[in-house]
XYZ file of C-alpha atoms in Angstrom:
416
model
C 4.079 12.135 -0.692
C 7.036 9.655 -0.608
C 8.507 6.387 -0.840
C 11.735 6.597 1.612
C 13.654 4.124 1.565
C 16.004 4.073 3.852
C 15.241 3.437 7.217
C 14.560 6.512 9.690
C 15.361 4.549 13.453
C 18.610 2.042 13.587
C 19.350 0.441 16.376
C 15.544 0.043 17.586
C 16.200 -3.094 19.975
C 15.927 -0.861 23.585
C 17.560 -2.768 26.543
C 15.969 -2.566 29.909
C 18.496 -0.390 32.288
C 19.783 -2.034 34.820
C 18.993 -0.359 37.797
C 14.783 -0.356 36.429
C 13.993 -3.980 38.430
C 15.561 -4.794 42.290
C 16.451 -8.512 41.891
C 18.163 -9.246 45.048
C 19.667 -12.476 46.090
C 18.213 -12.852 48.952
C 14.419 -12.598 47.690
C 12.827 -15.950 47.530
C 12.956 -17.686 44.170
C 9.150 -17.232 43.100
C 9.752 -13.749 44.094
C 13.168 -13.689 41.622
C 10.915 -14.897 38.671
C 8.319 -13.176 39.078
C 10.579 -9.363 38.393
C 12.768 -11.151 36.058
C 9.775 -11.474 33.755
C 8.112 -8.328 34.765
C 12.210 -7.345 33.235
C 11.355 -8.198 29.804
C 7.540 -8.235 29.257
C 6.891 -5.451 26.646
C 4.759 -2.143 28.542
C 3.132 -1.142 25.287
C 1.255 -2.165 23.623
C 2.001 -5.088 20.331
C 2.125 -3.657 17.397
C 3.767 -5.347 14.772
C 5.121 -1.743 12.227
C 8.240 -2.320 14.717
C 8.781 -5.881 14.484
C 8.796 -5.542 10.553
C 10.906 -2.462 11.111
C 13.718 -5.083 12.789
C 12.938 -7.355 9.501
C 13.979 -4.448 7.126
C 16.968 -3.402 9.350
C 17.841 -7.437 9.311
C 18.198 -7.549 5.539
C 21.370 -8.482 4.137
C 23.486 -6.112 1.285
C 24.106 -9.189 -1.616
C 27.582 -8.803 -3.076
C 27.427 -8.047 -7.135
C 28.022 -12.202 -7.229
C 25.136 -13.042 -5.291
C 23.302 -10.165 -6.853
C 22.637 -10.650 -9.836
C 21.463 -14.002 -9.758
C 18.813 -13.091 -6.763
C 17.640 -10.851 -8.810
C 16.634 -12.552 -11.685
C 14.871 -14.857 -9.142
C 12.887 -12.356 -7.827
C 11.774 -10.139 -10.478
C 9.336 -12.368 -11.460
C 7.453 -15.058 -9.566
C 7.321 -17.748 -12.550
C 11.745 -16.989 -12.468
C 13.817 -20.332 -12.987
C 15.148 -21.393 -9.570
C 19.012 -22.035 -9.571
C 20.543 -24.818 -6.720
C 22.709 -20.817 -5.711
C 19.257 -18.844 -4.230
C 19.176 -21.625 -1.143
C 22.151 -20.226 0.534
C 21.755 -16.291 -0.630
C 17.861 -16.481 0.622
C 19.482 -17.750 4.103
C 21.549 -14.647 4.430
C 17.787 -12.944 5.616
C 16.975 -15.528 7.530
C 17.012 -12.909 10.139
C 14.302 -10.260 8.654
C 12.062 -13.641 7.501
C 11.520 -14.963 11.227
C 10.908 -11.807 11.822
C 8.493 -11.203 9.237
C 7.045 -14.969 10.175
C 6.125 -13.361 13.866
C 4.563 -10.015 12.711
C 2.088 -12.420 11.517
C 0.813 -13.428 15.363
C 0.543 -9.378 16.113
C -2.541 -8.065 15.078
C -2.318 -4.585 15.872
C -0.922 -2.310 13.190
C 0.143 1.238 13.134
C 2.758 3.026 11.538
C 2.635 5.975 13.352
C 2.463 7.831 10.147
C 2.808 11.990 10.628
C -0.395 12.994 8.964
C 0.218 16.404 10.091
C 2.842 16.659 7.064
C 0.278 16.701 4.710
C 2.299 16.451 1.009
C 5.684 15.952 2.698
C 4.433 12.307 4.708
C 6.764 9.648 5.055
C 6.371 6.318 3.845
C 9.053 4.376 4.177
C 7.470 0.982 5.137
C 6.256 0.358 1.421
C 9.565 -0.035 -0.429
C 11.081 -1.831 2.164
C 7.883 -4.605 2.280
C 7.894 -4.961 -0.858
C 11.166 -5.733 -0.891
C 10.821 -8.823 2.241
C 7.486 -9.614 -0.199
C 9.665 -10.275 -2.832
C 12.089 -12.219 -0.714
C 9.690 -14.207 1.410
C 8.151 -15.242 -2.216
C 11.035 -16.439 -3.341
C 11.861 -18.166 -0.281
C 7.772 -20.098 -0.229
C 8.866 -21.164 -3.900
C 12.151 -22.984 -2.846
C 10.322 -24.797 -0.080
C 7.882 -25.935 -2.614
C 10.156 -26.812 -5.103
C 11.600 -28.935 -2.547
C 8.238 -30.237 -0.931
C 7.834 -28.932 2.195
C 4.845 -27.415 1.559
C 3.420 -27.003 5.576
C 6.829 -24.550 5.281
C 5.853 -22.645 2.231
C 2.209 -22.160 3.188
C 3.766 -19.823 6.417
C 5.398 -17.352 3.924
C 2.618 -16.945 1.982
C 0.524 -16.059 4.648
C 3.553 -13.860 6.260
C 3.378 -11.907 3.154
C -0.447 -11.631 3.313
C -0.445 -10.372 6.164
C 2.204 -7.879 5.357
C 0.708 -6.804 2.616
C -3.115 -6.111 4.722
C -0.917 -4.110 7.145
C 0.913 -1.681 4.222
C -2.759 -0.962 3.392
C -3.840 -0.779 7.038
C -4.226 3.050 7.113
C -5.469 4.997 4.464
C -3.853 6.378 2.023
C -4.129 6.070 -1.512
C -0.373 4.897 -2.338
C -0.279 2.185 0.616
C -3.187 1.086 -0.407
C -2.063 0.113 -3.823
C 1.293 -1.063 -2.730
C -0.996 -3.857 -1.121
C -2.609 -4.218 -3.958
C 1.141 -5.369 -5.538
C 2.081 -7.030 -2.652
C -1.066 -9.469 -2.970
C -0.976 -9.952 -6.738
C 2.660 -11.501 -6.373
C 1.400 -13.436 -3.727
C -1.959 -15.148 -5.017
C 0.707 -16.269 -8.352
C 3.259 -18.256 -6.371
C 0.394 -19.395 -3.817
C -2.114 -20.161 -7.035
C 0.794 -22.033 -8.738
C 1.565 -24.430 -6.042
C -1.930 -25.584 -5.134
C -2.468 -28.368 -6.326
C 0.445 -29.975 -4.512
C -1.523 -29.495 -1.093
C -3.637 -31.920 1.034
C -6.798 -31.562 1.363
C -5.864 -30.563 5.654
C -3.827 -28.348 4.496
C -5.932 -26.844 1.977
C -9.109 -25.863 5.100
C -5.971 -24.881 7.627
C -4.886 -22.689 4.326
C -8.690 -20.925 3.791
C -8.843 -20.709 7.573
C -6.020 -18.979 7.803
C -6.768 -16.569 4.832
C -10.235 -15.027 7.078
C -8.257 -14.670 9.894
C -6.259 -12.304 7.921
C -6.715 -8.137 8.772
C -8.766 -5.991 6.149
C -7.977 -3.683 3.939
C -8.486 -0.111 3.278
C -11.219 0.837 0.449
C -9.867 3.776 -2.105
C -13.081 5.353 -0.774
C -11.679 5.663 3.050
C -7.695 6.715 1.427
C -10.050 9.594 -0.721
C -11.876 10.142 2.786
C -8.707 10.793 4.656
C -6.557 11.824 2.395
C -8.858 14.861 1.790
C -8.469 15.503 6.022
C -5.145 14.876 5.506
C -4.198 17.544 2.622
C -7.199 19.863 3.446
C -6.164 20.516 6.889
C -2.642 20.664 6.475
C -3.052 23.053 3.599
C -5.578 24.965 5.755
C -3.232 25.692 8.903
C -0.633 26.334 5.839
C -2.511 29.047 4.558
C -3.519 30.549 7.817
C -0.268 30.925 9.162
C 1.453 32.278 5.838
C -1.603 34.668 5.106
C -0.813 35.992 8.616
C 2.375 36.871 7.572
C 2.056 38.333 4.613
C -0.603 40.251 5.943
C -1.866 41.518 2.397
C -5.074 40.818 1.422
C -3.931 40.547 -2.190
C -1.875 38.603 -1.451
C -3.154 35.649 -2.881
C 0.153 34.996 -5.355
C 2.640 35.168 -2.818
C 0.353 33.052 -1.098
C 0.683 30.022 -3.740
C 4.078 30.218 -4.787
C 5.174 29.926 -0.706
C 2.482 26.832 -0.473
C 3.741 25.867 -4.411
C 6.918 25.200 -3.006
C 6.068 22.878 0.169
C 3.991 20.700 -2.702
C 6.505 20.700 -5.368
C 4.290 22.452 -7.536
C 6.251 26.161 -7.636
C 7.201 25.118 -11.273
C 3.381 25.942 -12.568
C 3.845 29.430 -11.379
C 7.805 29.941 -13.048
C 7.666 29.151 -16.767
C 10.247 29.517 -19.001
C 10.855 33.185 -20.373
C 9.727 31.547 -23.966
C 6.663 30.302 -22.319
C 3.930 32.290 -23.542
C 0.946 30.404 -22.877
C 2.261 29.151 -19.303
C 3.104 32.698 -17.871
C -0.355 33.783 -19.535
C -1.613 31.219 -16.839
C 0.885 32.315 -14.564
C 0.331 35.283 -14.449
C -3.308 34.325 -13.644
C -2.808 32.643 -10.778
C -0.378 34.879 -9.234
C -3.074 37.595 -9.492
C -5.223 35.892 -6.729
C -6.423 37.604 -3.503
C -5.935 35.323 -0.110
C -9.869 35.357 -0.352
C -9.702 33.417 -4.014
C -6.799 31.211 -2.651
C -8.824 29.555 0.966
C -11.734 29.422 -1.705
C -9.507 26.659 -4.033
C -9.815 25.183 -0.711
C -12.992 24.625 -0.369
C -13.653 24.179 -3.707
C -10.972 20.901 -3.338
C -12.571 19.944 -0.271
C -15.415 19.892 -2.253
C -14.016 17.833 -5.121
C -12.343 15.815 -2.958
C -16.200 14.600 -1.501
C -17.167 13.941 -4.942
C -14.478 11.310 -5.660
C -15.078 9.828 -2.049
C -18.639 9.773 -3.261
C -17.649 8.365 -6.340
C -15.513 5.849 -4.452
C -18.245 3.570 -2.561
C -20.714 3.392 -5.877
C -21.418 0.364 -7.859
C -18.853 0.414 -10.245
C -21.212 0.085 -13.160
C -22.354 3.583 -11.849
C -18.597 5.034 -11.684
C -17.925 5.793 -14.666
C -20.252 8.143 -15.796
C -20.517 10.734 -12.937
C -16.202 9.970 -12.557
C -15.959 10.948 -16.212
C -18.295 14.587 -15.743
C -15.951 15.925 -13.225
C -12.906 14.899 -14.235
C -13.840 16.870 -17.884
C -14.751 19.604 -15.171
C -10.870 19.257 -13.812
C -9.660 19.128 -17.404
C -11.036 22.263 -18.315
C -10.280 23.901 -15.263
C -6.744 23.111 -16.489
C -7.089 25.044 -19.400
C -7.066 28.505 -16.852
C -9.443 30.538 -19.007
C -11.487 32.483 -16.774
C -10.470 32.672 -13.076
C -12.866 30.538 -11.931
C -10.523 27.991 -13.331
C -8.071 29.068 -11.250
C -9.760 29.263 -8.147
C -10.075 25.681 -8.915
C -6.115 25.151 -8.690
C -5.775 23.139 -6.125
C -8.207 20.550 -7.514
C -6.629 20.935 -11.084
C -3.286 19.690 -9.693
C -3.998 17.821 -5.551
C -6.849 15.647 -5.923
C -5.157 12.319 -7.116
C -6.427 10.118 -10.387
C -8.673 7.440 -8.800
C -10.191 6.167 -12.134
C -7.649 3.826 -12.708
C -7.318 3.106 -8.700
C -10.949 2.061 -8.628
C -10.410 -0.082 -11.956
C -7.531 -1.754 -10.237
C -9.425 -2.377 -6.705
C -12.509 -3.899 -8.873
C -9.565 -6.498 -10.248
C -7.505 -6.867 -6.543
C -11.508 -7.728 -4.699
C -11.955 -10.177 -7.551
C -8.282 -12.048 -7.687
C -9.388 -12.488 -4.095
C -12.343 -13.653 -4.034
C -11.128 -15.895 -7.338
C -8.219 -17.372 -4.691
C -10.847 -18.410 -2.090
C -12.471 -20.147 -4.818
C -9.760 -22.139 -5.994
C -8.711 -23.308 -2.811
C -12.533 -24.356 -2.313
C -11.961 -26.371 -5.897
C -8.549 -28.036 -5.376
C -10.413 -29.473 -1.928
C -13.673 -30.252 -3.382
C -14.240 -30.503 -6.322
C -15.310 -27.905 -9.951
C -18.785 -28.768 -8.357
C -17.624 -26.107 -5.440
C -17.309 -23.685 -7.625
C -19.598 -20.388 -6.458
C -19.408 -16.692 -7.842
C -17.551 -13.604 -7.003
C -19.380 -10.473 -6.040
C -22.027 -11.644 -7.974
C -20.650 -12.799 -10.460
C -20.462 -15.587 -12.463
C -16.764 -17.824 -12.829
C -15.470 -19.408 -15.386
C -13.628 -23.271 -14.826
C -11.851 -24.236 -17.143
C -9.275 -27.813 -16.725
C -5.595 -27.426 -18.182
C -2.896 -29.933 -17.882
C -1.151 -28.919 -14.482
C -4.275 -27.381 -12.760
C -6.870 -25.528 -13.861
C -7.915 -21.613 -15.184
C -10.649 -19.435 -13.211
C -12.109 -16.371 -14.776
C -14.193 -13.575 -13.768
C -15.270 -10.665 -15.136
C -13.916 -7.275 -13.098
C -14.241 -3.958 -14.864
C -13.764 -3.037 -18.102
C -12.589 -7.084 -18.540
C -11.431 -9.715 -16.755
C -9.231 -11.530 -14.303
C -7.869 -15.062 -14.433
C -6.585 -16.894 -12.047
C -3.964 -20.108 -13.678
C -3.692 -22.580 -11.086
C -1.100 -24.899 -11.118
C 1.312 -22.814 -13.671
C 4.500 -24.819 -13.755
C 7.137 -22.096 -12.838
């Protein structure tokens, strides 16, 4: 899958054709008003993705003088705020207006081409990260200026966009959601002590309205279908063209070019071990290539099953699968070669599962932080059945909770 930072479609403002609605001067005024309303009303279902793309396309290009302080400011959620940042951030007002408008639209469909398999384009993800940094910088500026209501709006807008990035079950999209929400949590937590009780209540209610996030398990299941179905189509089409049951090696070369894995089948002349492995792979039959796809689907299914287990039960089963794949990568026997698709295309999810656990714990800690800020430490509740520790600090408090093989810490009232 590829991150593509350029906007695929420019000029996405739809202008109603002059002849599409008749507005005759002799029509009664109510009829003319109704017709005018129809002319400007969208005829398609609402979709936040289209609004986000308008926000992305409106993002300005900064000159060198503006770029240096801006990039320094967005590099961290605790960077120093300087006077020149206000005018720079104001250049993004149109984009930030569209970002806010998207929050009121529930459905979000990025119109992704899942039939593209490993060539699926995800240009919106990097754009969303860039816009999130801008919105969070404006939120920090607004918090610093005492404009807390406006700052909360920016924060909630970013939370919604993060969830919308992860609304379709793709691992990369899930990880972008995780990254954006972490930045947003840090900004919000740092300024929670500035909020009034009624603002905290409203914030807690708005967070509950945010759309859900895809799980790692659902992402694995979706990618199995996407990659597996794509490979199935490609194998069927290319095998028919080759019309040779022994031409599995040629088929792998074609598929390797499609997936960016062709280098493994073309080792350097002085790489004896690489040549040995390549020769084994290139000796496969078409039937064995099909068997490799079947094995990959089975390994994907095992990954998906592991992802649904409680965190404590994931590690041993995941290690067993990863050890088998590691052994198969040595390509010492023909059975290893038949597992080629699994060893090259199957995602490594151990770290992703860990990040999911941390992510869900952080989300729970933010809910508890708002609760503590509003009602005091005695209102603290467990997060994901884990006890949360509370520690008072000079500027606020800290919350700590076990997550994975470590713990998550949320610092409330951190000095920027």
